[in-house]
XYZ file of C-alpha atoms in Angstrom:
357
model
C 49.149 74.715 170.042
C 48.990 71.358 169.432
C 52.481 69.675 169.876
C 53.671 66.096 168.240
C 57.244 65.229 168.318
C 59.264 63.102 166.042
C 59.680 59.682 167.130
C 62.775 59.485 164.712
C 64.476 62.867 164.578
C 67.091 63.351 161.412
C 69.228 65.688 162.848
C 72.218 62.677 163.761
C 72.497 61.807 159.725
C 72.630 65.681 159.033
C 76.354 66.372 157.849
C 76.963 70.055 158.619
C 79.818 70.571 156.698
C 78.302 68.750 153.286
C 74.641 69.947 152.197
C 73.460 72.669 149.487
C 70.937 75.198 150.245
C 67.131 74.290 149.882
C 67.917 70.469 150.076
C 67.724 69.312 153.470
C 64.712 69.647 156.024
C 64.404 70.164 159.936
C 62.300 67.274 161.655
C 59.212 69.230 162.491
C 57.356 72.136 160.337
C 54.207 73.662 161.547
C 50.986 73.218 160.199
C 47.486 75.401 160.839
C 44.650 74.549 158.948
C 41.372 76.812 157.512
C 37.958 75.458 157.352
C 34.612 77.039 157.804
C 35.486 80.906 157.855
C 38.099 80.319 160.799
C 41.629 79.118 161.091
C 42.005 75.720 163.489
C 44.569 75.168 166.194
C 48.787 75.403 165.211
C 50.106 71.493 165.010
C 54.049 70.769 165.228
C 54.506 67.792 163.513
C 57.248 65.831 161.931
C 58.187 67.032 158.709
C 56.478 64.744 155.879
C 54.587 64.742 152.730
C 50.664 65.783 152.783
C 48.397 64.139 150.803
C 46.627 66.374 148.045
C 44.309 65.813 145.518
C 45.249 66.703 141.770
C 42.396 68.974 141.806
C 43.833 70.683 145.219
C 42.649 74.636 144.114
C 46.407 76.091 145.247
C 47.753 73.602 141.913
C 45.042 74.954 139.311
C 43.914 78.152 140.291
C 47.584 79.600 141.809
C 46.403 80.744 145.221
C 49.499 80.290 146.950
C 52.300 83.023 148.650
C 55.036 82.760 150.772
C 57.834 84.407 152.668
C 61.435 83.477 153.451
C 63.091 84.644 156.534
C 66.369 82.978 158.748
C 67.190 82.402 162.137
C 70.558 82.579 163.283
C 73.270 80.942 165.731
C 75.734 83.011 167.500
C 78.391 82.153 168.911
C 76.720 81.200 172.876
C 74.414 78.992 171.138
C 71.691 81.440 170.875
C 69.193 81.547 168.468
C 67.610 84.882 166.870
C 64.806 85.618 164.048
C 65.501 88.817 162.217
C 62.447 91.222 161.646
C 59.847 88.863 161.629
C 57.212 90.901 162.433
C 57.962 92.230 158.600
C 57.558 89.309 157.391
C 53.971 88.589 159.105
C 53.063 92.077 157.673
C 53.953 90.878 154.406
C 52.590 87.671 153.709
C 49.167 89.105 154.935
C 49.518 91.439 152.769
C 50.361 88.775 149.670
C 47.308 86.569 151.100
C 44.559 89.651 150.907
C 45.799 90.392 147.562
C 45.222 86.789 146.292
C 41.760 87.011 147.975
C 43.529 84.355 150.718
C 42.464 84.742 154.862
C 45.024 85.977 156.782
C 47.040 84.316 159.317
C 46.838 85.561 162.569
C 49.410 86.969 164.652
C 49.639 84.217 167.422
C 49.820 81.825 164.682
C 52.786 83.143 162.686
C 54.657 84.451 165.575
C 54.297 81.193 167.750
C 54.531 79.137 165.314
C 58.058 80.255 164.241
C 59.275 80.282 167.426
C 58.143 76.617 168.640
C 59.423 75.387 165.512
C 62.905 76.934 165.773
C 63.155 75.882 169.369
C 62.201 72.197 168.693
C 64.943 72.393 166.197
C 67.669 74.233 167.081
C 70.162 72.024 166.883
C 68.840 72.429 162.968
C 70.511 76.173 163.379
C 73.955 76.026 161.864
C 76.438 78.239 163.144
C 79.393 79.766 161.024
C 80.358 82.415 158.084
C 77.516 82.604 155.995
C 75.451 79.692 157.905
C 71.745 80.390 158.627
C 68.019 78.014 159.017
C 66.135 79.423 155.913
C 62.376 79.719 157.154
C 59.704 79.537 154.384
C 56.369 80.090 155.499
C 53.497 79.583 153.075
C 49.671 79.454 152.629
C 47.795 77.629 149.821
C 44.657 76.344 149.029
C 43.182 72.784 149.772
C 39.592 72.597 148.621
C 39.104 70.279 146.437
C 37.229 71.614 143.761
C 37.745 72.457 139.927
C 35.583 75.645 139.857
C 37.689 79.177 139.372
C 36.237 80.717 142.351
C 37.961 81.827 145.737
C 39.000 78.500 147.395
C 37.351 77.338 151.058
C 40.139 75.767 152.640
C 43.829 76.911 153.316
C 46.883 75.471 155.132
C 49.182 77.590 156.489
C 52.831 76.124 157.166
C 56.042 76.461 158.140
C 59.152 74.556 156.719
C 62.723 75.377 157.038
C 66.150 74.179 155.781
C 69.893 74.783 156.873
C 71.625 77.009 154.173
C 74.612 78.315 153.457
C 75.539 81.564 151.285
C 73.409 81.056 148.490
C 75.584 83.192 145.321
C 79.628 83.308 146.219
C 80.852 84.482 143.104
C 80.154 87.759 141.218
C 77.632 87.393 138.522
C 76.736 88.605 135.027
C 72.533 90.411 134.309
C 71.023 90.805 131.292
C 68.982 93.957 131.127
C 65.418 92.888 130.146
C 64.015 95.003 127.090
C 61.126 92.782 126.574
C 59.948 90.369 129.417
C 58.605 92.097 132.632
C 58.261 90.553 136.046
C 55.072 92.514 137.198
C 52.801 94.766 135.769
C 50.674 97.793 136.875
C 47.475 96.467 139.243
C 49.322 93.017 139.349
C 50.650 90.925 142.233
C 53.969 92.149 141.656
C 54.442 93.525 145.436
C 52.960 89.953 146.441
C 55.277 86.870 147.124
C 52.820 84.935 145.119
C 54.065 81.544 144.049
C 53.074 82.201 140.382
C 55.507 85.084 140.223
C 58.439 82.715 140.541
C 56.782 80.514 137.786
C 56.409 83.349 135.259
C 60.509 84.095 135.406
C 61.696 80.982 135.209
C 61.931 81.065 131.332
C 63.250 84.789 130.816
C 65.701 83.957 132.847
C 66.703 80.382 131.020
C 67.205 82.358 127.805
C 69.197 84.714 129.889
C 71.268 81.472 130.686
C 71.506 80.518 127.309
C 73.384 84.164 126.422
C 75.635 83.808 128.916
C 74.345 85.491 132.147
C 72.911 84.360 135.088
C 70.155 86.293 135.729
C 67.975 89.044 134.857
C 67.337 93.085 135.882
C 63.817 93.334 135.135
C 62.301 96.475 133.971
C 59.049 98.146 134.209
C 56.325 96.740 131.737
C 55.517 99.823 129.958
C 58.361 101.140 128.494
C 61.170 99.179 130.052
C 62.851 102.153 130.716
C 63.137 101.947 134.709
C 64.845 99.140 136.714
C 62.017 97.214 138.863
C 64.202 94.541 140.307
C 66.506 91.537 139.617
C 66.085 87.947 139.437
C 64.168 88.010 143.302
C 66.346 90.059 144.487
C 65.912 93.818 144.733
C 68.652 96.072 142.762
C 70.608 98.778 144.019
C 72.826 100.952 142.173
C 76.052 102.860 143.213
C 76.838 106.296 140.806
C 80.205 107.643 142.315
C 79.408 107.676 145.916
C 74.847 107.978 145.560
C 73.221 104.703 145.912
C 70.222 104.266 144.067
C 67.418 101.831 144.573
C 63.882 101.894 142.425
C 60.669 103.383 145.131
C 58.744 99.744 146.138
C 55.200 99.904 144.524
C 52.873 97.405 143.395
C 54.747 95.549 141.231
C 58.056 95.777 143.368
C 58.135 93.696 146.667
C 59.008 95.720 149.917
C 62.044 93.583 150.282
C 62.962 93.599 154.406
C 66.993 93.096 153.207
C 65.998 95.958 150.937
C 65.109 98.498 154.081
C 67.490 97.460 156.353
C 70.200 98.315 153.314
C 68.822 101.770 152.905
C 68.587 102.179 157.013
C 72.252 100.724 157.234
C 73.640 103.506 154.238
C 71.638 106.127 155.838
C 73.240 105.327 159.651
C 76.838 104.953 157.798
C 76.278 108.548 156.002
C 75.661 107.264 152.482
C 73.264 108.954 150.390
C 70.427 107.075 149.489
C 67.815 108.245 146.162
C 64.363 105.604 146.337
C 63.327 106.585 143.088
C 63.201 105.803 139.680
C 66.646 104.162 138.504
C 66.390 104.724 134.336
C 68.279 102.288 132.311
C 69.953 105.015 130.436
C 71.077 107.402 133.206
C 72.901 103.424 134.033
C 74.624 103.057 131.063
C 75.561 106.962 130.792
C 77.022 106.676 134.071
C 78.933 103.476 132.861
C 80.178 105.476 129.964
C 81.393 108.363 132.428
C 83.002 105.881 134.463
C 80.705 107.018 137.177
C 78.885 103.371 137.395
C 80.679 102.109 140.408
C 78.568 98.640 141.558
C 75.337 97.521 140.718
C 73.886 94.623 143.233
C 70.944 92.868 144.230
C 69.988 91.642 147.612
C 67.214 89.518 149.376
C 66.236 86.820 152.132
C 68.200 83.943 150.375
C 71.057 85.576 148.657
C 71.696 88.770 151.279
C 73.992 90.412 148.516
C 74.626 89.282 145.037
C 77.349 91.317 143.682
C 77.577 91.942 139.816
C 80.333 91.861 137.539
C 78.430 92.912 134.744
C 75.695 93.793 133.023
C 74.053 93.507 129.619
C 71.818 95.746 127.332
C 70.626 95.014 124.151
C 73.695 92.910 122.416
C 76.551 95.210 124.361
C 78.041 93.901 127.982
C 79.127 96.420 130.359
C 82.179 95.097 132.929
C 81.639 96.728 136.198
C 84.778 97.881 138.364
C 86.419 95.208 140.591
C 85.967 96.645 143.939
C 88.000 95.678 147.188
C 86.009 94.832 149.878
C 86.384 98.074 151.849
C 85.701 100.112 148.443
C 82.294 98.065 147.786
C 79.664 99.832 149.313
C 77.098 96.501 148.681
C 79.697 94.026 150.861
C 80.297 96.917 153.269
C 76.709 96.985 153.993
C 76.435 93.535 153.959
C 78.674 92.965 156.712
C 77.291 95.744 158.522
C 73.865 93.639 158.334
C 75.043 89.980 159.000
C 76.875 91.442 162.090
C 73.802 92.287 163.462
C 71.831 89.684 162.104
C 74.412 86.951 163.743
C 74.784 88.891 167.186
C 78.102 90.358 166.267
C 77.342 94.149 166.402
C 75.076 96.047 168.494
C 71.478 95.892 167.308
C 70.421 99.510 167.510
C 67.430 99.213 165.236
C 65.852 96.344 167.534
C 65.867 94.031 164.694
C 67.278 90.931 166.338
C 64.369 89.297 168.324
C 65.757 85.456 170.702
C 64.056 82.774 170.513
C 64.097 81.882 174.468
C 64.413 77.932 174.769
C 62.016 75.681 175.648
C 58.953 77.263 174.414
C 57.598 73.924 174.145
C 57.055 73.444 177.502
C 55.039 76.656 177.941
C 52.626 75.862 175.064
């Protein structure tokens, strides 16, 4: 791996107490570049603008995917990924399906961790505190022709965050829009995915809720997921979550929910989750929470939900009742070396790595 530090490192201006999620950047990001059927040597660099071309493929033809991942600071000062090696399976899998090369291991792996431990002092520590990770791959030919693209950059970026949602929130129930289809990219962290929702979910806005549950394409009969989170539902003590296919992404807070509920005793259904068996429960006074969860968010509790023109109030839970912030703690305690890791999800990132690269 090619190695070039920052001659001017931010981290002394960075106020950890005052900065919003997403706006902020570490000092160094990794770059690896593709070029004549092979991918070139990992660079860290200081983080900066690239210079593209307006006819850069990634920006007209959409052959871009990511993934988003954290490190996190305990309390020592130690610094741990969580499952990344899901996350490498993942956005190989999003690159094949976009007809993108995939990264290799060394790469990904490597990469993260040189990056992390060039920046650690980037790794906030505290309640809710994390370094959001986004790695990507795009195109870079140059080239206005809608064909598969040449050249690709593979990168890493990442940003101090803090708990992304900290308020219950309402979701509309989409009867119309659809997220993914059958034989789409739908299981794919494809950048246009993100595109495509931003305006179902501004008229969502506009009627009062804050985000979407999308449903399947066909009928819109079956929850899918919401906003970019996935969706789990509680019916009197059965958590339900909708089976991952190709137009649901395998969501890594996702299967560490389900292996969480399983280890606590909860019973967990992967299946379809029908809108209607939803609202019957609701009508029973069976529907007890209804959540999403993901990467960025971990849990997004909801408060309600809406169908057609008719909003349904979920219970207000205590903390200890809520199965979703229940398993939430039961995952950032692990996560934030807290709680014993028995699923060997936690994996340290040793210090300097630099100096044996």
């Amino acid at each position: 791996m090619i190695i070039q530090k920052s001659d001017n490192p931010r981290i002394g201006s960075f106020d950890p107490e005052n900065y919003s999620f997403g706006d902020h950047f570490i000092d160094h990001m990794i770059i690896c570049e593709y070029e004549n059927g092979q991918w070139g040597e990992p660079k860290l660099m200081p983080y900066g603008p690239l210079p593209f071309s307006p006819a850069n493929m990634a920006f007209n033809y959409g052959q871009a995917c990511f993934e988003g991942m954290k490190a996190y600071k305990d309390k020592n000062g130690d610094v741990f990924l969580f499952r990344p090696e899901k996350n490498f399976e993942r956005i190989n899998k999003s690159a094949t399906r976009l007809a993108m090369p995939e990264v290799p291991e060394e790469a990904f792996m490597q990469g993260l961790k040189v990056l992390i431990d060039a920046d650690r002092d980037w790794v906030p520590h505290g309640e809710g505190k994390s370094l959001y990770i986004r790695p990507l791959i795009f195109a870079t030919e140059e080239a206005l022709k809608a064909r598969i693209s040449t050249k690709y950059m593979f990168a890493i970026v990442a940003s101090p965050a803090k708990s992304y949602y900290s308020a219950p929130v309402s979701v509309k129930i989409s009867d119309y829009y659809s997220r993914a289809s059958s034989g789409g990219v739908g299981f794919a962290k494809a950048a246009g995915n993100y595109a495509a929702s931003f305006y179902p979910t501004k008229l969502a806005n506009e009627e009062g809720y804050e985000q979407i549950i999308w449903t399947d394409d066909a009928t819109h009969e079956n929850f899918e997921e919401s906003g970019t989170m996935n969706v789990f539902v509680r019916i009197n003590d059965t958590i339900y979550t909708p089976a991952t296919s190709d137009k649901i992404l395998d969501g890594v807070t996702r299967d560490s929910f389900i292996q969480l509920a399983k280890k606590r005793g909860i019973e967990v259904v992967v299946g379809d989750v029908k809108v209607k068996d939803v609202i019957a429960a609701h009508e029973r006074g069976e529907l007890k929470e209804v959540w999403g969860v993901g990467t960025a968010v971990v849990t997004s509790v909801f408060e309600a939900i809406g169908y057609k023109d008719k909003k349904y109030d979920l219970p207000k839970l205590s903390a200890e009742e809520s199965y979703a912030l229940t398993l939430q703690r039961d995952l950032v305690a692990i996560q934030t070396n807290n709680a014993e890791d028995p699923f060997g999800w936690r994996v340290l990132v040793e210090k300097n790595i630099l100096e044996t690269v």
